[in-house]
Short mmCIF file of C-alpha atoms in Angstrom, two decimals:
data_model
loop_
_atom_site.label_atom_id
_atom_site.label_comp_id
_atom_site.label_asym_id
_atom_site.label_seq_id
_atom_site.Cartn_x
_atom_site.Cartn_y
_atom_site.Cartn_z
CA UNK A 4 8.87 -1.44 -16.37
CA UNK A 5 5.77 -1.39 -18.87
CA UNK A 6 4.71 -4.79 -16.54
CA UNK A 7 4.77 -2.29 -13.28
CA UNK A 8 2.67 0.46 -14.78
CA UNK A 9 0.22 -1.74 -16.68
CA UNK A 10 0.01 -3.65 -13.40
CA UNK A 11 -0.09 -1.47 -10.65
CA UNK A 12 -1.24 -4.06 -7.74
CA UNK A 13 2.02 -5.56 -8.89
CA UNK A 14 4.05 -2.67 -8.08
CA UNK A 15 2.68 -2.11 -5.20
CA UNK A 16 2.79 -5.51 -3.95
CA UNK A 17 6.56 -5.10 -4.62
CA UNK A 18 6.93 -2.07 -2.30
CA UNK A 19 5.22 -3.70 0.19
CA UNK A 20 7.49 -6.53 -0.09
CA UNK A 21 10.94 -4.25 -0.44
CA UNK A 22 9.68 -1.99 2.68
CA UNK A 23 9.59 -5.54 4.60
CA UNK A 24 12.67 -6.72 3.44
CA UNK A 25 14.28 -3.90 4.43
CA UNK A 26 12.32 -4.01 8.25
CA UNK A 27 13.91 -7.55 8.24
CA UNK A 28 17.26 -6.63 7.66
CA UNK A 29 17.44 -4.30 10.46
CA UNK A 30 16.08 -6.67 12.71
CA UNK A 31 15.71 -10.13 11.90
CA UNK A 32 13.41 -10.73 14.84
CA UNK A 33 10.40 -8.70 13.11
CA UNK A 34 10.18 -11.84 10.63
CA UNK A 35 6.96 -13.50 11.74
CA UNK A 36 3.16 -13.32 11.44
CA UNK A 37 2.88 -11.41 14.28
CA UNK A 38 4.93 -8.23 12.91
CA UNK A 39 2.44 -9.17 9.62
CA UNK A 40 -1.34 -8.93 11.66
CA UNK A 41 0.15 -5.92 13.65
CA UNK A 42 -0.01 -3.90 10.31
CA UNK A 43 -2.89 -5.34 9.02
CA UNK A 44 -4.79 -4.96 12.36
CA UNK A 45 -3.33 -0.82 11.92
CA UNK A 46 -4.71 -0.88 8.22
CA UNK A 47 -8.18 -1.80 8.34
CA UNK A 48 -9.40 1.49 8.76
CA UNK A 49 -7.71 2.80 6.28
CA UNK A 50 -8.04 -0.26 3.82
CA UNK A 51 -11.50 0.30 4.06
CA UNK A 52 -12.19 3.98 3.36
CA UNK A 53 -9.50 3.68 0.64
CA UNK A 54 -12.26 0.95 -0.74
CA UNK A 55 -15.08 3.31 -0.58
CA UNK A 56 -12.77 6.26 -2.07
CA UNK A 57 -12.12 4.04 -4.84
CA UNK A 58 -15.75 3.36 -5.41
CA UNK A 59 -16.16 7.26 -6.01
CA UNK A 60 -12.70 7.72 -7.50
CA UNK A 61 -13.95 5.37 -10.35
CA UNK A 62 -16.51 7.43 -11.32
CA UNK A 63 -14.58 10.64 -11.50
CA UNK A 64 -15.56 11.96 -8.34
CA UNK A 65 -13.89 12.32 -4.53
CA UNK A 66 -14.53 12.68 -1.04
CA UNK A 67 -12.75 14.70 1.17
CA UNK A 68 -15.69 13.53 3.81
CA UNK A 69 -15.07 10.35 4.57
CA UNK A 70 -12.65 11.22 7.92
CA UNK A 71 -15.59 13.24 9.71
CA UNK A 72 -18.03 10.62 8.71
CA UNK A 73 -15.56 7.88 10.59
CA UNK A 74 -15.94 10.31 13.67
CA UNK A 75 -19.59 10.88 13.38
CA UNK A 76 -20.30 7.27 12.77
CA UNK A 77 -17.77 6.16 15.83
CA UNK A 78 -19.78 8.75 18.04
CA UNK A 79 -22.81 6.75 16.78
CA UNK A 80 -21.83 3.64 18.20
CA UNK A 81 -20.79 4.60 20.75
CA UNK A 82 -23.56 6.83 22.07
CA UNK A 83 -25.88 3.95 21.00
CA UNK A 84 -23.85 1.16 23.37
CA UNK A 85 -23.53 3.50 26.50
CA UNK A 86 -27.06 4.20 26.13
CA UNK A 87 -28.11 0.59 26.90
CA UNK A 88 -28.67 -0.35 22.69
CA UNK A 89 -27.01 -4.29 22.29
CA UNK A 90 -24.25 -4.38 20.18
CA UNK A 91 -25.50 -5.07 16.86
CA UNK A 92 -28.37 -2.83 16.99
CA UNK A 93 -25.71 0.03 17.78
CA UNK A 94 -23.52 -1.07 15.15
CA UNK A 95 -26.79 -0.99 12.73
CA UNK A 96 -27.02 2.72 13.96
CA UNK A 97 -23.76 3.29 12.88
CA UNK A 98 -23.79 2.03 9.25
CA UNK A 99 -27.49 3.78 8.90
CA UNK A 100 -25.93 7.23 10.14
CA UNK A 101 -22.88 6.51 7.51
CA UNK A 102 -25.44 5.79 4.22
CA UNK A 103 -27.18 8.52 5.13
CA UNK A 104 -23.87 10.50 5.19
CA UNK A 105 -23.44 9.17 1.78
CA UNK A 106 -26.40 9.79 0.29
CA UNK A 107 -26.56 12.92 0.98
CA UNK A 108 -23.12 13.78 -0.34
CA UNK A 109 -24.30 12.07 -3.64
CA UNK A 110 -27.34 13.81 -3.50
CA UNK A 111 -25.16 17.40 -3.57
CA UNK A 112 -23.33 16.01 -6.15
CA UNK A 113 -25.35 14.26 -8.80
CA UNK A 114 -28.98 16.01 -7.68
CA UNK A 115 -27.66 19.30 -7.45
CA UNK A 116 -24.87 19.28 -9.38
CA UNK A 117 -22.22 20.38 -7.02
CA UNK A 118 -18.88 19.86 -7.79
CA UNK A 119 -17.82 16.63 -5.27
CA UNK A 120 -14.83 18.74 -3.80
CA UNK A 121 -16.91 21.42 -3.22
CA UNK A 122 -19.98 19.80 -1.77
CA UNK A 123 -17.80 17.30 0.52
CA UNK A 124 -15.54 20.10 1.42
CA UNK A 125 -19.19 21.65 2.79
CA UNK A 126 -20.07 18.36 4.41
CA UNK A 127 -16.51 17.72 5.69
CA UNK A 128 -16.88 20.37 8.51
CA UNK A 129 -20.73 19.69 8.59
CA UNK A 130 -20.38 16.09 9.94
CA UNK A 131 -17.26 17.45 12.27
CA UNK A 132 -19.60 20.29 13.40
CA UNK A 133 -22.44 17.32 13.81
CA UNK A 134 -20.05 15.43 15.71
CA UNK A 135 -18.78 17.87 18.06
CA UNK A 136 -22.36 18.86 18.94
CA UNK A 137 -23.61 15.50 19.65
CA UNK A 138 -21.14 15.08 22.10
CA UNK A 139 -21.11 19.03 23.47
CA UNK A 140 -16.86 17.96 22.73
CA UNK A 141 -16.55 15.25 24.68
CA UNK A 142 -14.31 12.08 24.52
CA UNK A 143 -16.97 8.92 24.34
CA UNK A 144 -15.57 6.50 26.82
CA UNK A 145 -16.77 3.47 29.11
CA UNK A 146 -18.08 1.13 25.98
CA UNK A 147 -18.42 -2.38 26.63
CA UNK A 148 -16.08 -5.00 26.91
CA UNK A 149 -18.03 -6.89 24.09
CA UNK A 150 -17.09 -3.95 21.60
CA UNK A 151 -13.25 -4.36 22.23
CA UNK A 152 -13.55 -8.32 21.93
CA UNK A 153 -14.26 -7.48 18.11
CA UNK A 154 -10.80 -6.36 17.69
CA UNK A 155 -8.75 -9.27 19.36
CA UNK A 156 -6.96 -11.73 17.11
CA UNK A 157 -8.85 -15.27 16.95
CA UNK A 158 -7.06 -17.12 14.18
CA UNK A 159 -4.01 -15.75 12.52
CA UNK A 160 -3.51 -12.95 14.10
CA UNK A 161 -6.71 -11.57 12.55
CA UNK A 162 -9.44 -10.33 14.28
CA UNK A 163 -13.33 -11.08 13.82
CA UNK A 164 -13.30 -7.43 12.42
CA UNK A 165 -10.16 -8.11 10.15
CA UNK A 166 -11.75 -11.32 8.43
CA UNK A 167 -14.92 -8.68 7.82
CA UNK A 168 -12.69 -6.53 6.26
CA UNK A 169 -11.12 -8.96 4.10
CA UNK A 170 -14.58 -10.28 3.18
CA UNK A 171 -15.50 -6.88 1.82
CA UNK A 172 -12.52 -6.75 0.32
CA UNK A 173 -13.16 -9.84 -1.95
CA UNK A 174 -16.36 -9.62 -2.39
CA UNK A 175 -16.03 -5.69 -3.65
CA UNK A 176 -13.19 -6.88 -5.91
CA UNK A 177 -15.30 -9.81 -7.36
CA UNK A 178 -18.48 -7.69 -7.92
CA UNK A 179 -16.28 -5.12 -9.84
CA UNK A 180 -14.09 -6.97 -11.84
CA UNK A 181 -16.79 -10.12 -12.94
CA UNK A 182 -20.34 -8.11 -12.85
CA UNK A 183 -22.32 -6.30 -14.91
CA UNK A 184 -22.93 -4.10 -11.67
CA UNK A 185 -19.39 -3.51 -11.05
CA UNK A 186 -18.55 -3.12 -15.01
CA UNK A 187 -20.93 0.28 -14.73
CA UNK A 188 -18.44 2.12 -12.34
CA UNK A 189 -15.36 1.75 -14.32
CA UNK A 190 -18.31 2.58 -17.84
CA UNK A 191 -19.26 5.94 -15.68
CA UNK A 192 -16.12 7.07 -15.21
CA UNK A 193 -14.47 6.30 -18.23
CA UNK A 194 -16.98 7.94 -20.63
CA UNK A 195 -20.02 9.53 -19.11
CA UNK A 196 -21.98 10.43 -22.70
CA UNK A 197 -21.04 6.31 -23.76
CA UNK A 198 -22.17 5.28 -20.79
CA UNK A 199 -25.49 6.95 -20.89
CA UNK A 200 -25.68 6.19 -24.29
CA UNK A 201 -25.43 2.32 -23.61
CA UNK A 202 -27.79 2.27 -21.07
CA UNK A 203 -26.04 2.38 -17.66
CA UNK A 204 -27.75 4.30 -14.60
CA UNK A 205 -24.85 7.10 -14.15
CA UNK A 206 -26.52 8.90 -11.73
CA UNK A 207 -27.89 5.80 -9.49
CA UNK A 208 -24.14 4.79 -9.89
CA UNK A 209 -22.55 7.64 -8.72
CA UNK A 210 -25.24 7.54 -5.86
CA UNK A 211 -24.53 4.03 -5.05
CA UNK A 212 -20.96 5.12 -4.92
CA UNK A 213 -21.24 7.80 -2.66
CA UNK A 214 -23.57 5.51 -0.20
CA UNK A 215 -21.51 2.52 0.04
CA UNK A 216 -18.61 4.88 0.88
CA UNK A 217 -20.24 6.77 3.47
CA UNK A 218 -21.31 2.80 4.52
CA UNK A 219 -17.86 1.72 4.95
CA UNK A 220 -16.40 4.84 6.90
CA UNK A 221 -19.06 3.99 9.26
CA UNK A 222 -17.42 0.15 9.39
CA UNK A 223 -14.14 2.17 10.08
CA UNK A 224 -15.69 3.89 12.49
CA UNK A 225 -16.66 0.85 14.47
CA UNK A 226 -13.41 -0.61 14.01
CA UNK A 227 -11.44 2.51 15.23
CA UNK A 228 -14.09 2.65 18.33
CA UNK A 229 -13.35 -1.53 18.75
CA UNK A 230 -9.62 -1.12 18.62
CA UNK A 231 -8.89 2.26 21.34
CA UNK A 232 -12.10 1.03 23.39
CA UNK A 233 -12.95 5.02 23.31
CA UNK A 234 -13.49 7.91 21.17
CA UNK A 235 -11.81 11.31 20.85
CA UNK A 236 -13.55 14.10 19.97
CA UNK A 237 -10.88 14.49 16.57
CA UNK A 238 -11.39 10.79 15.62
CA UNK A 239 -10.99 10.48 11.36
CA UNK A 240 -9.45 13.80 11.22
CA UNK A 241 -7.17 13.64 7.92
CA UNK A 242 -8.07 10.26 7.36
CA UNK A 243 -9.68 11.61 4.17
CA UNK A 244 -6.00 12.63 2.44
CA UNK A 245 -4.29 9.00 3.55
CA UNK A 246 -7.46 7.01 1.57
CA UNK A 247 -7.01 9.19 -1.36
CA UNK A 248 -3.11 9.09 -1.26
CA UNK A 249 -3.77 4.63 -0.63
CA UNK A 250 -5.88 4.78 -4.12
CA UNK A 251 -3.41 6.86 -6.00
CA UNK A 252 -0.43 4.29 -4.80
CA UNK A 253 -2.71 1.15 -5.56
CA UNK A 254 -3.59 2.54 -9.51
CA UNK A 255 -6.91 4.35 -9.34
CA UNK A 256 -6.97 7.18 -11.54
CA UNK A 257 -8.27 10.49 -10.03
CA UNK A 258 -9.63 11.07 -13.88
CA UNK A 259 -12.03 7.50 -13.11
CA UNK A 260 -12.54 4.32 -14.80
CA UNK A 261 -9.30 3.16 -14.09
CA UNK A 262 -7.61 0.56 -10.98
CA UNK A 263 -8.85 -2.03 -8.98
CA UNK A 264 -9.73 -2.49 -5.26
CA UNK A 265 -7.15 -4.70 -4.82
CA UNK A 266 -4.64 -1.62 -5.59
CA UNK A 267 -6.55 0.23 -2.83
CA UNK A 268 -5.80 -2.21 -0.03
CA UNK A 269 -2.43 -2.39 -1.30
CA UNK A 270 -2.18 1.04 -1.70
CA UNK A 271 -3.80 1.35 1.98
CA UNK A 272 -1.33 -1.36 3.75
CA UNK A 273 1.77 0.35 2.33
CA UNK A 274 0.88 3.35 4.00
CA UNK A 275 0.49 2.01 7.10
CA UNK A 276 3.57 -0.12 6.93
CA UNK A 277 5.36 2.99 6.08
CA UNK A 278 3.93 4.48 9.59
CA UNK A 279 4.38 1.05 11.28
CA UNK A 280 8.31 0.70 10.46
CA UNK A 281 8.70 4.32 12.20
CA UNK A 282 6.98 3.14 15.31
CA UNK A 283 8.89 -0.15 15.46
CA UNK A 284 12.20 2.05 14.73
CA UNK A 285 10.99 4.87 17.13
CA UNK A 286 11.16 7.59 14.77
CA UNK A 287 8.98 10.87 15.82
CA UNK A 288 5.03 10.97 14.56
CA UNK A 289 5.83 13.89 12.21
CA UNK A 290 7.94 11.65 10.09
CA UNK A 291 4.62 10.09 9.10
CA UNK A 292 3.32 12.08 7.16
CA UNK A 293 6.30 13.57 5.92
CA UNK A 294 7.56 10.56 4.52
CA UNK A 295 4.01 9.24 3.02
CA UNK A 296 3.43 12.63 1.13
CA UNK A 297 7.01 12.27 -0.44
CA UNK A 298 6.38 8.22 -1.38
CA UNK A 299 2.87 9.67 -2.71
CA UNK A 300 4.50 12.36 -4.67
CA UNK A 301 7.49 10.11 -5.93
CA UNK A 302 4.85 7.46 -7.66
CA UNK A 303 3.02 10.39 -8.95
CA UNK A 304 5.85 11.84 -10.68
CA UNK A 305 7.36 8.29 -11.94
CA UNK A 306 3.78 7.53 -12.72
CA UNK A 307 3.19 10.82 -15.16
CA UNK A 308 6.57 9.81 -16.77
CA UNK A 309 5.92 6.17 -17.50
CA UNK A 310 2.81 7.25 -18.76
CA UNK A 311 4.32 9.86 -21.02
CA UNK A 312 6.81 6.98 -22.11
CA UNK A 313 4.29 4.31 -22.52
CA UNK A 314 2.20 6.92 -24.37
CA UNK A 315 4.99 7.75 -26.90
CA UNK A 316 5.68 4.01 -27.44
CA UNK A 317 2.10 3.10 -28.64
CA UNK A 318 1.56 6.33 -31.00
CA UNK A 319 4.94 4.81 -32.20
CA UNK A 320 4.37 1.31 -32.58
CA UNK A 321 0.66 2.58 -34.20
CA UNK A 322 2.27 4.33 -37.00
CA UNK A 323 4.50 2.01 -38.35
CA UNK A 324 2.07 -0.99 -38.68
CA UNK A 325 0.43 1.31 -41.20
CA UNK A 326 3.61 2.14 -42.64
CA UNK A 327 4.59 0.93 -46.50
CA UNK A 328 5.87 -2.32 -46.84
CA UNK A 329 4.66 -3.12 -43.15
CA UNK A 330 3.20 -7.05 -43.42
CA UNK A 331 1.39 -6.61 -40.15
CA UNK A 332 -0.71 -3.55 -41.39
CA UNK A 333 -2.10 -2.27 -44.74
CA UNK A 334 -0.87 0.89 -46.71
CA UNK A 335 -1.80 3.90 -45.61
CA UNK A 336 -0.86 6.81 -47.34
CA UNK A 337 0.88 9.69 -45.45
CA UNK A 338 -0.91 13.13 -44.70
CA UNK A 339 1.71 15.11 -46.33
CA UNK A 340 1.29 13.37 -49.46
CA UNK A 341 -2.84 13.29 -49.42
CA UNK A 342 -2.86 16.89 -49.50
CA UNK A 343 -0.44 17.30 -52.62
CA UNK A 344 -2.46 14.53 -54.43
CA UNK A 345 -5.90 16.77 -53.56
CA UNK A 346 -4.20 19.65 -54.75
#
């Protein structure tokens, strides 16, 4: 059990595993790589804003954003593609409109000192509001054939979009976990007065963090506009509360400095398996979110409690290395008795 909460990717690995093993059982016939790119190909979008949510997440801060930017920055492409713009300059559009989305949620935050729930609350209905004016409310449809071709399975089952999301993946985890770069996330949330104190940028951090998740909504936002081959004028809505709930299941602390973005997708493709199994098993939509809010809430619960537990066991095994007659530790003289001996 301490293996499961020290390792969190592990855990969740395991519920990804036990939710397919029970698919299985019930039907046999969903064993095969095809049942396995089906949920992958349904979890990119959310595998990637649950990347970028870590990003902030790490340095104590969150995003309640991130859905409206996927709209505004699917509107983008699309507006860009049925206005005669080739494909990658459209997609370029896109990711520019989502940094600048970013930025200027970072710039509420760390320039004006906004509290990030506040100021992306704010920006939440501003980039809905955006998007719905763009458009005058309209549904975005008619966009190119070589759009949609992004989103069909070449090799595996995976799509040219799905290798690009497991690219960022690796790369994101490999920056984090072996740089210097990566090293100041985890150092900014953690301890913000150490972190200063040892030299890191915090603020160009927690800017960074806030552009390259504004950034990858905008990559979801392509991918969501690739995969329907239109765009409704709601597109991301409560996206925001799934990538947060993803990064909670996959280990990242909402206090920062803690988890890995390897949680995240994991955290990410058990949500979506969740919703997958109750389309394959015809269950009605509102189970969704029913049933991901109660898995969310159950690790959050057994979470606090392990913690609580593992906590207890470490204060315990603490004091008696420094106990009398302990060969691992030296003497330490109880409290109790320091104050008589003062006295």
């Amino acid at each position: 059990m301490k293996t499961l909460l020290k390792n969190r990717e592990l855990s969740a690995l395991l519920a990804i595993l036990a939710l397919f093993a029970v698919l299985v059982a019930l039907n046999p016939g969903y064993l095969s790589l095809q049942t396995l790119g089906m949920i992958f190909a349904s979890a990119q979008i959310l595998i990637l804003l649950a990347i970028g949510a870590a990003l902030v997440m790490l340095t104590r801060n969150i995003d309640v954003s991130v859905g409206s930017t996927v709209g505004l920055c699917a509107i983008a492409v699309g507006v860009a593609l049925n206005n005669g713009y080739s494909l990658p300059v459209s997609m370029l559009f896109a990711l520019m409109i989502g940094a600048l989305a970013g930025a200027f949620n970072g710039l509420l935050v760390v320039g004006l000192r906004i509290p990030a729930i506040v100021a992306t609350l704010g920006t939440l209905g501003l980039y809905r509001g955006g998007m719905l004016l763009w458009t005058g409310g309209k549904w975005i449809e008619g966009l190119p054939p070589a759009l949609k071709g992004l989103s069909a399975p070449v090799a595996l089952g995976i799509s040219p979009l799905g290798f690009v999301v497991l690219f960022i993946a690796a790369v994101g985890a490999w920056i984090l976990s072996r740089t210097a770069f990566g090293r100041d996330f985890y150092a900014v949330g953690d301890n913000l007065a150490a972190a200063r104190q040892l030299g890191v940028a915090v603020n160009r951090t927690r800017m960074l963090a806030f552009t390259l998740n504004g950034m990858l909504a905008a990559c979801a936002g392509i991918i969501f506009a690739a995969q329907i081959g239109f765009v409704p004028n709601q597109t991301g809505s409560g996206l925001e509360m799934k990538a947060i709930a993803a990064c909670v299941l996959g280990g990242i602390s909402l206090l920062g400095g803690t988890g890995t973005l390897i949680g995240a997708l994991l955290g990410a493709f058990f949500l979506t398996q969740i919703d997958t199994v109750l389309v394959l098993f015809r269950l009605p939509a509102w189970w969704n979110d029913f049933i991901a809010g109660l898995v969310l809430l159950g690790v959050l619960v057994l979470d606090g409690r392990l913690r609580q537990a593992l906590a207890r066991h470490q204060r315990a095994l603490k004091y008696s290395r420094f106990q009398p007659g302990n060969k691992g530790g030296k003497h330490v003289t109880p409290f109790s008795k320091r104050k008589k001996e003062v006295a």
